[in-house]
């Protein structure tokens, strides 16, 4: 993480009223919670091929039949 950005944020915070400093703190906490979490792809490779091919084909067909249709009167 760049300390330059952190230093700039701290410099700006010094000029904000106390209430706005709290809002910034709450905002940064909310941002920290919104960061996507997951696992690296290489850790998922052990699951490759776990679903039988005929099941994959049935899933593909269901998606093509049910998800690739547009209802122009929907809205």
XYZ file of C-alpha atoms in Angstrom:
75
model
C 0.000 0.000 0.000
C 1.286 3.431 -0.854
C 2.196 5.486 2.181
C 1.941 8.579 -0.017
C -1.820 8.071 -0.363
C -2.225 7.398 3.349
C -0.215 10.508 4.222
C -2.344 12.614 1.880
C -5.541 11.270 3.422
C -4.259 12.031 6.910
C -3.308 15.564 5.857
C -6.820 16.134 4.517
C -8.473 14.626 7.590
C -6.733 17.120 9.852
C -8.783 19.918 8.308
C -12.152 18.206 8.614
C -14.490 18.736 11.557
C -14.707 15.894 14.056
C -18.079 14.672 12.744
C -16.766 14.406 9.196
C -13.693 12.546 10.418
C -16.058 9.976 11.927
C -17.904 9.713 8.611
C -14.618 9.051 6.840
C -13.804 6.362 9.397
C -17.195 4.709 8.894
C -16.769 4.912 5.131
C -13.337 3.283 5.213
C -14.696 0.505 7.430
C -17.537 -0.082 4.974
C -15.066 -0.165 2.093
C -12.936 -2.726 3.905
C -15.974 -4.976 4.292
C -16.930 -4.638 0.626
C -13.630 -5.912 -0.755
C -14.288 -9.172 -2.569
C -12.785 -12.154 -0.849
C -12.079 -15.485 -2.408
C -9.424 -17.989 -3.177
C -6.825 -18.005 -5.938
C -7.843 -19.973 -9.002
C -5.027 -22.493 -8.642
C -6.627 -23.698 -5.406
C -9.817 -24.516 -7.319
C -8.103 -26.688 -9.918
C -8.591 -29.765 -7.766
C -12.316 -29.502 -8.538
C -11.771 -29.576 -12.319
C -13.704 -32.476 -13.786
C -15.647 -33.122 -10.584
C -18.987 -32.708 -12.346
C -19.817 -35.512 -14.774
C -19.865 -34.408 -18.404
C -23.509 -35.382 -18.961
C -24.532 -33.170 -16.007
C -22.524 -30.291 -17.458
C -24.284 -30.729 -20.799
C -27.710 -30.730 -19.129
C -26.805 -27.560 -17.206
C -25.622 -25.899 -20.421
C -28.888 -26.787 -22.170
C -30.971 -25.462 -19.259
C -29.051 -22.199 -19.299
C -29.407 -21.803 -23.057
C -33.132 -22.519 -22.915
C -33.972 -20.455 -19.855
C -31.455 -17.646 -19.724
C -30.865 -16.591 -23.297
C -34.390 -15.386 -23.934
C -35.428 -11.750 -23.911
C -38.969 -10.760 -23.007
C -39.424 -7.392 -24.770
C -42.699 -6.802 -22.913
C -41.146 -7.356 -19.500
C -40.855 -3.657 -18.711
